[in-house]
Coordinates of C-alpha atoms in Angstrom, one line a residue:
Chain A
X11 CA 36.9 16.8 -14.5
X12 CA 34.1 15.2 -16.4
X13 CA 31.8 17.6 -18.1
X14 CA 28.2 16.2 -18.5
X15 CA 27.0 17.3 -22.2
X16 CA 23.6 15.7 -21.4
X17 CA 22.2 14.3 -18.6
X18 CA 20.0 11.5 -20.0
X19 CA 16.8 10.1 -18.4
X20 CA 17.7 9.8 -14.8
X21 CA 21.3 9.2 -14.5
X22 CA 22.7 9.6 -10.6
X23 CA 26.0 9.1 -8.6
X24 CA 25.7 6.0 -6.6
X25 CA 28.2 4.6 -3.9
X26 CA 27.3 2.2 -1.4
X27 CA 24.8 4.4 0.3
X28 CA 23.7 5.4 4.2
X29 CA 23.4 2.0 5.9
X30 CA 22.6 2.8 9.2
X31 CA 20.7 6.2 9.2
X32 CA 17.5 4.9 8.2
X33 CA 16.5 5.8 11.8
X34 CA 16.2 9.3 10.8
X35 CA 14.0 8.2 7.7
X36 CA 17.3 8.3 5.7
X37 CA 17.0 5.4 2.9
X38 CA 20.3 3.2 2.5
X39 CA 20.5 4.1 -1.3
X40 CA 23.3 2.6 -3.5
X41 CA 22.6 1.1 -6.7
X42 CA 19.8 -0.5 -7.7
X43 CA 21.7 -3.2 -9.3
X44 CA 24.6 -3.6 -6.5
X45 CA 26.3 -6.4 -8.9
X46 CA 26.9 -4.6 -11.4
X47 CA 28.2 -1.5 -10.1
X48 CA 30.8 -3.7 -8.2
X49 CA 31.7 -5.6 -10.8
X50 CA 32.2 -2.0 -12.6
X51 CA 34.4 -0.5 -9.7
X52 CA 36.3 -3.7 -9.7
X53 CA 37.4 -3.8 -13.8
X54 CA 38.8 0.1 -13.6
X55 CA 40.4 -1.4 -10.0
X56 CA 38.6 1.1 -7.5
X57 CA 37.7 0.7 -4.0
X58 CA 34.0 -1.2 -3.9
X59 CA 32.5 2.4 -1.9
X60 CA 33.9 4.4 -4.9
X61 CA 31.4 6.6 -6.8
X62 CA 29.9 5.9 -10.0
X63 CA 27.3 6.5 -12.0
X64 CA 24.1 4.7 -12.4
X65 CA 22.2 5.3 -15.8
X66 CA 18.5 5.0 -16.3
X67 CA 17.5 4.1 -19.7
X68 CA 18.8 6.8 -21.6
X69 CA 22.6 7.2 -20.6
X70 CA 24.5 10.9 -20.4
X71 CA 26.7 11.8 -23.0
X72 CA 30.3 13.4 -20.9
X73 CA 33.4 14.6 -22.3
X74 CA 36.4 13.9 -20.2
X75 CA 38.8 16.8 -19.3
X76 CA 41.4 14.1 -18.5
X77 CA 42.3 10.7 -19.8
X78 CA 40.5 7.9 -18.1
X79 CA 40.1 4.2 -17.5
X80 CA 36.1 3.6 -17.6
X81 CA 34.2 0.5 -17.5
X82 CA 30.2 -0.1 -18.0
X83 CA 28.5 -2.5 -16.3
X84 CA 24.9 -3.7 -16.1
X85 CA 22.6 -3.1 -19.0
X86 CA 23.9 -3.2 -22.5
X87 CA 23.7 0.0 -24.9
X88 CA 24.7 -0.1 -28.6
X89 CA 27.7 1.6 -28.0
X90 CA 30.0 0.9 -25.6
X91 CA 31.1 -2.6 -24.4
X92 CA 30.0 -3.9 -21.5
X93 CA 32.0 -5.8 -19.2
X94 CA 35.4 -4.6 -20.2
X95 CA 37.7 -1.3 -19.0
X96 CA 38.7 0.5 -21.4
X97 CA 40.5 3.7 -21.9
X98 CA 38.9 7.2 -22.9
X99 CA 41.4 9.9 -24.3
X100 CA 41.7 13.7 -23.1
X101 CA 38.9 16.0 -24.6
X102 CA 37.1 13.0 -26.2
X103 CA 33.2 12.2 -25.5
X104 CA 31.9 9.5 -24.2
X105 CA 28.3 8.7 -24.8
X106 CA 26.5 5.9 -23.1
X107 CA 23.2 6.0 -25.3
X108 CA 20.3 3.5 -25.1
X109 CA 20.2 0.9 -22.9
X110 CA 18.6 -2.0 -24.6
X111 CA 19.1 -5.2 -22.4
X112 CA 18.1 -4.5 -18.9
X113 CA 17.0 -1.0 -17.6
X114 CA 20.3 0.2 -15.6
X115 CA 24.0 0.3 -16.4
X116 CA 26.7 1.5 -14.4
X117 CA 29.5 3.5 -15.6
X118 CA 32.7 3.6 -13.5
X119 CA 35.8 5.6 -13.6
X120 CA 39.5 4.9 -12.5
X121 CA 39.6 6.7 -9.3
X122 CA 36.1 7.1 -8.7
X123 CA 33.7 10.7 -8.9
X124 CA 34.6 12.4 -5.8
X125 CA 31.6 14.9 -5.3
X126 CA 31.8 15.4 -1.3
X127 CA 30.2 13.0 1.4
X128 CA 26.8 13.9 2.9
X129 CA 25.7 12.0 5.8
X130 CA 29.0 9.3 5.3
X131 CA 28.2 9.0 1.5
X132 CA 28.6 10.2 -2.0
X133 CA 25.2 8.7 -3.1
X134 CA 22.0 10.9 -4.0
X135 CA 19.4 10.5 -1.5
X136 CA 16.4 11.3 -3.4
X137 CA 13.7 12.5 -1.2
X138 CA 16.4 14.3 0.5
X139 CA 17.4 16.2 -2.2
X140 CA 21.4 15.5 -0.8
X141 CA 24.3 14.0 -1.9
X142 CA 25.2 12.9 -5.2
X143 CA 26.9 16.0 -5.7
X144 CA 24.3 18.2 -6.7
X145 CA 21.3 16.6 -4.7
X146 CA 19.4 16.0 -8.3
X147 CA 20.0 13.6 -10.9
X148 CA 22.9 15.0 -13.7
X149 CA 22.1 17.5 -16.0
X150 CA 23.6 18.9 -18.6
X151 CA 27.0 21.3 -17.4
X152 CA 27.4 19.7 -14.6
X153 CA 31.3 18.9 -13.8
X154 CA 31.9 16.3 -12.2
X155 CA 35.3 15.7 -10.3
X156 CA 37.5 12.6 -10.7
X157 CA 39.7 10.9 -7.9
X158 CA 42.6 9.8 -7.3
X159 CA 43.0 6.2 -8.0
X160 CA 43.7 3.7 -4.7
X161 CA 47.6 2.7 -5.1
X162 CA 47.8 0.1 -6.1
X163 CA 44.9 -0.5 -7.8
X164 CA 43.1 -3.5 -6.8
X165 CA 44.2 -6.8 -9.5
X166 CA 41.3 -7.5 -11.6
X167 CA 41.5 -3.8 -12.7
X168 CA 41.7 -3.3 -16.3
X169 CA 40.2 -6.9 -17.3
X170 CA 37.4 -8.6 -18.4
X171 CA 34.5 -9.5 -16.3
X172 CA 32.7 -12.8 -18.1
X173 CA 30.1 -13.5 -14.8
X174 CA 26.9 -12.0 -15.7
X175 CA 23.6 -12.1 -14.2
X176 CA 20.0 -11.8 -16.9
X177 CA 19.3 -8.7 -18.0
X178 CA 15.8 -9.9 -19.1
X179 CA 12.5 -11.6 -17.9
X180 CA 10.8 -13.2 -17.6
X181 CA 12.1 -13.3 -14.1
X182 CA 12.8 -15.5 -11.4
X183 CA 13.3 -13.9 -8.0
X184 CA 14.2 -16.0 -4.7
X185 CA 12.0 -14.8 -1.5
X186 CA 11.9 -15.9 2.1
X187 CA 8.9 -15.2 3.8
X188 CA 7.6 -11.7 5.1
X189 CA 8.1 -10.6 8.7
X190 CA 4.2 -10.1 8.8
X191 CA 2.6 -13.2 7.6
X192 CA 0.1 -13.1 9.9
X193 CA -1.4 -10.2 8.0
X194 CA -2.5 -12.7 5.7
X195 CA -4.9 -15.4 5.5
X196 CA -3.4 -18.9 5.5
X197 CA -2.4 -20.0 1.7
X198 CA -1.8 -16.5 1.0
X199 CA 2.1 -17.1 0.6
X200 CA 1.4 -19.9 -1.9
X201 CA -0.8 -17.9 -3.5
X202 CA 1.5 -15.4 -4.0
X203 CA 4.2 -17.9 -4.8
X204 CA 2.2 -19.3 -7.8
X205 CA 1.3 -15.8 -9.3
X206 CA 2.8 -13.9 -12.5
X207 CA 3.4 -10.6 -11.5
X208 CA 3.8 -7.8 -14.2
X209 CA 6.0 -4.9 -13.6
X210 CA 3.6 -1.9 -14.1
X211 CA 5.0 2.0 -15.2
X212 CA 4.9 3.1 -11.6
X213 CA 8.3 2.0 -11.0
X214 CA 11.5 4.1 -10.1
X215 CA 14.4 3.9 -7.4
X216 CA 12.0 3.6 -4.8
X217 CA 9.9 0.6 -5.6
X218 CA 7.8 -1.2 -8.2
X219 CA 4.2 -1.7 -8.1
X220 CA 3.3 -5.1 -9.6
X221 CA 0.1 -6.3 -11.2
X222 CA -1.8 -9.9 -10.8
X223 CA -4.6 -10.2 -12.9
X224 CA -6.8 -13.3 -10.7
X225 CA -4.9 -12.7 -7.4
X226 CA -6.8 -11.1 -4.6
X227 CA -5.4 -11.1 -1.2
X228 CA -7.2 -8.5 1.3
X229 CA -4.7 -8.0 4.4
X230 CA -5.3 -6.8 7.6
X231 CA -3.6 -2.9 8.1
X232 CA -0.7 -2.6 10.1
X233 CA 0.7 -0.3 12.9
X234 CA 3.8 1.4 10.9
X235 CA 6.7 -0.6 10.7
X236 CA 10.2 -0.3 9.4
X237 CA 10.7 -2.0 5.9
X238 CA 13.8 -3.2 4.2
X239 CA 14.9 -3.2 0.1
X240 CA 13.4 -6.3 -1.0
X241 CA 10.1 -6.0 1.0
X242 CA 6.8 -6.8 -1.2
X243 CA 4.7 -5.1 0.1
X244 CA 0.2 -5.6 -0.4
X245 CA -1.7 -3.1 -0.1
X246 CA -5.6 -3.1 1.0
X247 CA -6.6 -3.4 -3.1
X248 CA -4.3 -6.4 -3.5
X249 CA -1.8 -4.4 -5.5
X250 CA 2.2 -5.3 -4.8
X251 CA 4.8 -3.3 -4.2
X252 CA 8.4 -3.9 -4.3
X253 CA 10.8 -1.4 -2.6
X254 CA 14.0 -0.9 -4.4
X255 CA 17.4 0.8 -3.0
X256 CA 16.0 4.1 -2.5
X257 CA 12.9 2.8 -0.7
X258 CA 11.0 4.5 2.2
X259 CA 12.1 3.7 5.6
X260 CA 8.9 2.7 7.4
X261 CA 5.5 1.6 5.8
X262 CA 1.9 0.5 7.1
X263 CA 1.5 -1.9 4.5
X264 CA 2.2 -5.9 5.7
X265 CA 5.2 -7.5 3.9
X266 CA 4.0 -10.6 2.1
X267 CA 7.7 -12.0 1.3
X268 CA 10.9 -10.3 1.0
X269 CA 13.4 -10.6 -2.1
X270 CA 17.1 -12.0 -0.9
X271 CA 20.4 -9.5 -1.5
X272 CA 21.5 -11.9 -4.5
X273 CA 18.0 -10.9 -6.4
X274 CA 18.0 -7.5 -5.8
X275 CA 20.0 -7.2 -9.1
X276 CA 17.4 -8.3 -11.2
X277 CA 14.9 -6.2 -9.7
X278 CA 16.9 -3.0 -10.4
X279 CA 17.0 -4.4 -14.2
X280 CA 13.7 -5.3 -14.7
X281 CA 11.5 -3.0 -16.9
X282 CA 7.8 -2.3 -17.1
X283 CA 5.9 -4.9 -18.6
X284 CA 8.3 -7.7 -17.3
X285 CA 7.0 -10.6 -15.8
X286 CA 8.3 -11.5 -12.5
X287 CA 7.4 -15.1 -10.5
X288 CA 8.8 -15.1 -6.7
X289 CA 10.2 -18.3 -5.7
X290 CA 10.6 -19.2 -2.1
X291 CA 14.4 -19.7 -0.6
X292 CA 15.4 -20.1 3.1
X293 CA 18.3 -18.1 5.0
X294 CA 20.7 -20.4 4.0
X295 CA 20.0 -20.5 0.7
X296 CA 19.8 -16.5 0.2
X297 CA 23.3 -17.2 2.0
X298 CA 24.5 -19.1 -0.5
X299 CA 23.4 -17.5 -3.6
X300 CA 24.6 -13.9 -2.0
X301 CA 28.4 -15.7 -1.3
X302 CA 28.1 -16.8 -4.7
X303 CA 27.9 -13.5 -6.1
X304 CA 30.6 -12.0 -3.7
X305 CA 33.2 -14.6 -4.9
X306 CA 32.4 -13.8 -8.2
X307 CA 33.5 -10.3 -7.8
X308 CA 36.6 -11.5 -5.7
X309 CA 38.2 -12.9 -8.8
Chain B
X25 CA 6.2 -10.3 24.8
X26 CA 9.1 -9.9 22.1
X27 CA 8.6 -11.3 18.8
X28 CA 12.2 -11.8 16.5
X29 CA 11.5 -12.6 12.6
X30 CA 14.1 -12.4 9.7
X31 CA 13.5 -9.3 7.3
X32 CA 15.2 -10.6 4.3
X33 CA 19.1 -12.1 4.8
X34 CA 20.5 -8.5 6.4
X35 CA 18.0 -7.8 8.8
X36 CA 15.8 -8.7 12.2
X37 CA 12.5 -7.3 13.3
X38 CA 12.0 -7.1 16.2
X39 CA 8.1 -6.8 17.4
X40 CA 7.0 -5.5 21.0
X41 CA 3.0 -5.2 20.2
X42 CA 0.6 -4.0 17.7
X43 CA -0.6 -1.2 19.2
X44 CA 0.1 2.6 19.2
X45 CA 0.9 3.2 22.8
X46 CA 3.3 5.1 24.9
X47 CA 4.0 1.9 26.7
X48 CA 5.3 -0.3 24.1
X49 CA 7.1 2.8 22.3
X50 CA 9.1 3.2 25.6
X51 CA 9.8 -0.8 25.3
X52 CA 10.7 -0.4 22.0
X53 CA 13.6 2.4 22.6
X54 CA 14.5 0.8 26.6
X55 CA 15.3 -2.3 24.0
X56 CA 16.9 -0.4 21.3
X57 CA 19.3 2.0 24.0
X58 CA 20.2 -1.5 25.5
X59 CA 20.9 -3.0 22.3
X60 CA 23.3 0.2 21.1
X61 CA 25.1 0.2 24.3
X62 CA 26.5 -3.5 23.3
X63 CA 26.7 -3.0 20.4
X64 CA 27.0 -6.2 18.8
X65 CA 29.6 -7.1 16.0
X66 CA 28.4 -6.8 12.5
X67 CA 24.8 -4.5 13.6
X68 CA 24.9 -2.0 11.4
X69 CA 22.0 -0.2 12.5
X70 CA 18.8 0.1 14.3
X71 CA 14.9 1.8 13.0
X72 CA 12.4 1.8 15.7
X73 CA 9.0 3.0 14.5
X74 CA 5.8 2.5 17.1
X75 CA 5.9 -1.4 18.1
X76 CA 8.8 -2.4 16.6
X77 CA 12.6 -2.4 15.8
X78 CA 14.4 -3.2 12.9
X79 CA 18.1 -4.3 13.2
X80 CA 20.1 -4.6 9.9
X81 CA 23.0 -6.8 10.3
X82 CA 26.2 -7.4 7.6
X83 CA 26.1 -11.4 7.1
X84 CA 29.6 -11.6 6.4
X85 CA 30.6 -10.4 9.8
X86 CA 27.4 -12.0 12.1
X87 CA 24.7 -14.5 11.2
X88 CA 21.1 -13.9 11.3
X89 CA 20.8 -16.8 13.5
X90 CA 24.0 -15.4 15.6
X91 CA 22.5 -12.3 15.9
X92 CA 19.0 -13.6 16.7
X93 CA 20.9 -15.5 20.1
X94 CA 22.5 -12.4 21.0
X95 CA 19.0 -10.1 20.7
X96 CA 17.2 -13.1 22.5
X97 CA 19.9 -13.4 25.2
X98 CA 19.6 -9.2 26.2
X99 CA 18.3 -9.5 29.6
X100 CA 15.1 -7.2 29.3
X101 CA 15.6 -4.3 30.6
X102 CA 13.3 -2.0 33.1
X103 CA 11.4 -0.2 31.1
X104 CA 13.0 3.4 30.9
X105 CA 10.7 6.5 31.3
X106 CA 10.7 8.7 28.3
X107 CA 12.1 12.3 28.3
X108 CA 10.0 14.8 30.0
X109 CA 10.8 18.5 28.2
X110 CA 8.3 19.4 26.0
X111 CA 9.3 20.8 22.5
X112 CA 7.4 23.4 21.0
X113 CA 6.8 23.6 17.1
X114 CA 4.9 27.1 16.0
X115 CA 2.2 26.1 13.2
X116 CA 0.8 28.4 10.6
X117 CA -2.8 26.7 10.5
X118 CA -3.0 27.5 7.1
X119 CA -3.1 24.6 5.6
X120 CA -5.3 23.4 2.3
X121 CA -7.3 20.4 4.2
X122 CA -8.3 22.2 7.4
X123 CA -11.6 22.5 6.2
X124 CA -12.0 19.0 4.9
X125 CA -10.8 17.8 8.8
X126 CA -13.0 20.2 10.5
X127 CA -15.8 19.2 8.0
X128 CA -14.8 15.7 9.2
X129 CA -15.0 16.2 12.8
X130 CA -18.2 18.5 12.5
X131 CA -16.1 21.2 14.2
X132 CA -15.3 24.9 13.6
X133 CA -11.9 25.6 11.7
X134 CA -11.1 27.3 15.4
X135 CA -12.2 24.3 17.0
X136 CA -10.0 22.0 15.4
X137 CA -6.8 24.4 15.6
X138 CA -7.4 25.2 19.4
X139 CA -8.1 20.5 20.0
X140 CA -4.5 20.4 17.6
X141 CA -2.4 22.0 19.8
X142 CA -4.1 21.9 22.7
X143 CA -2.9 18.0 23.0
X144 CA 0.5 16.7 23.9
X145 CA 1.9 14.1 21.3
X146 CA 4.5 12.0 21.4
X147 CA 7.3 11.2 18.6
X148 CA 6.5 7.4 17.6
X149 CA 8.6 7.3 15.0
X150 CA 11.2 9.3 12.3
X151 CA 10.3 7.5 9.1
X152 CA 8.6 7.0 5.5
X153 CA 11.3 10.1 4.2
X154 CA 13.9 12.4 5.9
X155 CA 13.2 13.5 9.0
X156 CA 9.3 12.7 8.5
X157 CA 7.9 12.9 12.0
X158 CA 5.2 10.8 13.1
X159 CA 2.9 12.0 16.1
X160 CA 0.3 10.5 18.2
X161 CA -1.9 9.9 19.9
X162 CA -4.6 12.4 17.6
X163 CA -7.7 13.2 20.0
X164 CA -10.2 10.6 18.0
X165 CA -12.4 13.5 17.2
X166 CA -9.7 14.8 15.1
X167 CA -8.9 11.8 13.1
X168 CA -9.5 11.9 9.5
X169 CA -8.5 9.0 6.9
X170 CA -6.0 10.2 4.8
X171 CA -6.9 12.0 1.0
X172 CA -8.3 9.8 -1.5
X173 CA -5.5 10.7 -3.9
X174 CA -2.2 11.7 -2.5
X175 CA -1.2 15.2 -3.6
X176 CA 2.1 14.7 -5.7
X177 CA 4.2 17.5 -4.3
X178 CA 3.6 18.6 0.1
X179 CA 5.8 21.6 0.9
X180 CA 8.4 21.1 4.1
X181 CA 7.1 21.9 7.2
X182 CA 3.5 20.8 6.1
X183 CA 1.4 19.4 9.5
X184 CA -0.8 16.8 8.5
X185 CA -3.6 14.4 9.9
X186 CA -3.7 10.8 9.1
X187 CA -5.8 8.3 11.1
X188 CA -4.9 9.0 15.1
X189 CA -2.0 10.1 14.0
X190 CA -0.2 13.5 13.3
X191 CA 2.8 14.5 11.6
X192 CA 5.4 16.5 9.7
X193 CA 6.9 16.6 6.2
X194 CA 10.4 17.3 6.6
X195 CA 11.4 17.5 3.0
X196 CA 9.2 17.8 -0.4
X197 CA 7.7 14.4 -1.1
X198 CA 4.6 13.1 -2.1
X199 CA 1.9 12.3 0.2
X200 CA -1.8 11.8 1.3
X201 CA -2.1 13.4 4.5
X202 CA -4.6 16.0 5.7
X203 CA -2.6 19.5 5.4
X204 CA -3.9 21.5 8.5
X205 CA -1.0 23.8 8.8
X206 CA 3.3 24.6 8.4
X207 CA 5.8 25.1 10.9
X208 CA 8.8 27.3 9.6
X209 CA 11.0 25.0 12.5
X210 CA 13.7 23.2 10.3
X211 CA 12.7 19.5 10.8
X212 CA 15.9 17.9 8.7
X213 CA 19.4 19.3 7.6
X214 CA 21.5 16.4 6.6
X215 CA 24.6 18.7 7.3
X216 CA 23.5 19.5 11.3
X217 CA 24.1 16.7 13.5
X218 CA 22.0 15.2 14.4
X219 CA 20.2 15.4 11.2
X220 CA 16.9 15.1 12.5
X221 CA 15.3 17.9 14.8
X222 CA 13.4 15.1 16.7
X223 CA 13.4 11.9 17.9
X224 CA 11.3 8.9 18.5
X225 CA 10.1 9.3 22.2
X226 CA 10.3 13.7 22.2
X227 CA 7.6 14.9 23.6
X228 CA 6.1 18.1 21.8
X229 CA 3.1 20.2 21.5
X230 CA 2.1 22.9 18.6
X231 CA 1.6 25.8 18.8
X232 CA -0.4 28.6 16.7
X233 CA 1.9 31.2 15.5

C-alpha cells in the first residue's frame, strides 16, 4: 500500500482511459500528457495500460508501506529526478513537491496502482465522479494499492529515458484542419493559423480556453456534434477552446482545427499565460510525428 | 448525402445533414448499426449525436484513408424505423427556471408543465457528460435560449430547456440550461450495464409526478 500524506492540487490515477464509451457521454480520459506517462510506465518496466498517477502542479506527498521501484515523468519538481527509476525504501516518504517546468508529471510505480476497473479502466472519469479509485482526485489518507509487477518486466525497466519533449512555451502545436470548416468564413483557418493564442486560467483536464487579442472570427452555430481531444473549438464571441483528455463528448460549437496525437503532450503541459501558435500538418505528417514518438518509447 | 471528414489522426466524422430531424437521426443509427455489425479492424468506437457519427479508429492497426474506403464502400442501408415503446420518466416540475421559461413563452407555470409532457421526444443523442440525455423536438413555444451564465453546479436528474431542445443531467456538472423540473429515474450508473438508461433513438415522454 501507498498511503497519501497529502493530496496536493489535483493529483488523479490515470491509465489509458474509456476509448470507446464516449457514446454514452463517457470521456476517453487518460493522461493529459500520454508521453510522459508512458515513458514513466516504461522506466519501472509496467504494462503501458498500468495505473499511475498524474500530478497537477502541486504533487502529493505518499509514504510507501512497501519497497518500490518509482519513476517521474513529465514536469520537473525540485526534488525528485525526472526521467530515471529509482528505488523508494519500506516506510520512507516520497514527496513530489512543485512542479516547476511544465504543469503535469507522472509518477509511476513498479507494478502499477491497482484500484479496481470501472467501465474497462482504472482512470478517474471526472464528471462521472468513477474510477480512479475513489471517484475524486487523492486526498490525504487515502491508501492506495500496488500490483503485482508483469513477469518479466518489460526491458527498458529500471533505465534512463533521455527523449524529452518541451516543457515550456512558447508553443508550437501541429493542427490539421477542423471537420467543420465550413462554419467559417473563407481565410478564417489562416487567420487562425497566424494568431498567438494565450492560455487563459480557465483551463483544467477538460479543455483550455485561449485568448487572441485582434482576432475576431464570428461562426455560424452548429447542430450538436461529437468532438475529439484536440478539437479547438470557437465559440459565438471568438473565444477558443481546446479540449483536453477529459473533454466533453459532444459540443455545438464548430471545430476550427484539431491538434494531432503527437501534440497533445504539450497541451497537457502548457500553463496559463503560455503562448500557443497552431501550425498546420496533414495526415501524414501527424502520422509521422505520432510513430516518432511511439518508437521513442519502444527503445 | 453522406459527408466523411478526418477529426484529427484517430478519428472520422461522419455527417448525414444539419438538421434536427427524426429522419436523419434514424440515418445516422441505420449507418451506425450497419457499421457495428462489420465491425471493421482497428474501429474502436462509434458517437452518434443528431446528424452525425463519429468513428475513432487506432492508426496503428487501420489508416484513416483505409478506414475512409471501408465507411464509403458500406452499401447504404434502408433506412431502419426507430423503436416504437415509449419510456416514461416522472418529473418533479420543480425546478428553479420554470418561471423564467413560462415568463418566456408568455404562458402559465401550468401551461408550460401540461405542453412539457404532453409532447413525445425523441433521444437525439447521449453526450456533453455521462449519460446526459438530449431530447427533441421542444414545441417552439417552449424554447428558451439557454441562461446567460451557466449555473456552476445542476443536481442529477435536473430537466432542462435549451433552444428546441430538452434534456437531462445525468450526473453533477456544470451547465446553462433552463431547470424546469427533476426526475428521481436513475439516468447513469457506470456499474449497470448498460450504463446509460437511454439511448439515442428511445422514444420517451415525461410525466408529472
Amino acid at each position: 500500500m501507498i498511503e497519501v500524506l497529502s493530496g496536493g492540487t489535483w493529483s488523479t490515477i490515470q491509465d489509458r482511459g474509456r476509448p470507446g464509451w464516449e457514446r454514452l457521454g463517457v470521456s476517453p480520459g487518460g493522461p493529459a500528457d500520454w508521453f510522459a506517462a508512458a515513458a514513466a510506465n516504461a522506466l519501472v518496466g509496467n504494462d503501458p495500460d498500468a495505473a499511475l498517477l498524474e500530478c497537477t502542479l502541486i504533487g502529493p506527498t505518499l509514504r510507501f508501506g512497501r519497497g518500490a521501484m518509482v519513476a517521474l515523468m513529465g514536469g520537473e519538481t525540485a526534488t525528485s529526478e525526472n526521467g530515471i527509476a529509482f528505488p523508494v525504501a519500506a516506510g520512507a516518504e516520497l514527496k513530489i513537491g512543485r512542479v516547476q517546468r511544465g504543469l503535469r508529471t507522472y509518477l509511476a510505480v513498479r507494478g502499477g496502482i491497482a484500484v479496481p476497473r470501472v467501465m474497462g479502466s482504472r482512470a478517474l472519469c471526472q464528471l462521472g465522479q468513477f474510477g480512479g479509485g475513489f471517484g475524486r482526485p487523492l486526498q490525504a489518507g487515502d491508501q492506495l494499492p500496488i500490483g503485482n509487477a508483469p513477469t518479466p518486466p518489460s526491458p527498458q525497466g529500471g533505465g534512463r529515458f533521455s527523449q524529452r519533449l518541451p516543457l515550456v512555451g512558447p508553443w508550437e502545436v501541429r493542427a490539421m484542419a477542423g471537420p467543420q470548416g465550413d462554419a467559417f468564413g473563407t481565410d478564417d483557418f489562416a487567420r487562425f493559423l497566424n494568431t498567438a493564442f494565450r492560455v487563459t486560467p480557465r483551463a483544467d483536464r477538460m479543455g483550455m480556453r485561449l485568448q487572441a487579442s485582434g482576432l475576431r472570427l464570428h461562426p455560424v452555430e452548429i447542430l450538436t456534434t461529437p468532438v475529439t481531444q484536440g478539437a479547438v473549438q470557437v465559440t459565438p464571441s471568438g473565444e477558443a477552446i481546446v479540449l483536453l483528455a477529459e473533454h466533453q463528448t459532444t459540443g455545438g460549437y464548430p471545430v476550427i482545427a484539431t491538434v494531432i496525437s503527437a501534440d497533445w503532450p504539450l497541451l497537457g503541459q502548457a500553463r496559463p499565460g503560455d503562448t500557443i501558435h497552431f501550425r498546420e500538418a496533414s495526415l501524414a505528417e501527424a502520422q509521422r510525428a505520432r510513430g516518432r514518438l511511439d518508437s521513442w518509447l519502444r527503445k | 448525402m453522406r459527408r466523411i471528414v478526418p477529426a484529427g489522426d484517430r478519428a472520422l466524422l461522419i455527417v448525414f445533414g444539419d438538421t434536427m430531424s427524426p429522419e436523419t437521426l434514424a440515418d445516422v443509427l441505420t449507418f451506425e448499426a450497419a457499421l457495428r455489425r462489420v465491425k471493421p479492424h482497428g474501429l474502436i468506437g462509434t458517437v452518434p449525436a443528431y446528424a452525425s457519427l463519429l468513428c475513432t479508429y487506432d492508426p496503428d492497426v487501420i489508416s484513416g484513408p483505409a478506414l475512409e474506403r471501408q465507411l464509403r464502400a458500406l452499401a447504404a442501408p434502408q433506412r431502419k424505423r426507430l423503436p416504437q415503446a415509449v419510456h416514461e420518466v416522472p418529473v418533479r416540475y420543480e425546478g428553479p427556471d420554470l418561471a423564467r421559461v413560462a415568463q418566456h413563452a408568455g404562458l402559465s407555470v401550468a401551461d408550460v408543465v401540461s405542453t412539457h409532457a404532453a409532447t413525445e421526444y425523441l433521444v437525439y443523442a447521449i453526450g456533453f457528460a455521462p449519460g446526459f440525455t438530449y431530447c427533441g423536438i421542444l414545441p417552439e413555444v417552449l424554447a428558451t435560449p439557454r441562461l446567460p451564465s451557466p449555473r456552476t453546479r445542476v443536481e442529477p436528474g435536473s430537466v432542462g430547456i435549451a433552444g428546441r431542445q430538452t434534456g437531462m443531467y445525468a450526473v453533477a456538472s456544470p451547465g446553462g440550461w433552463n431547470i424546469i423540473g427533476r426526475t428521481d429515474t436513475v439516468l447513469f450508473d457506470p456499474r449497470r450495464r448498460p450504463p446509460a438508461r437511454f439511448r439515442p433513438g428511445d422514444r420517451l415522454r415525461f410525466v408529472p409526478a
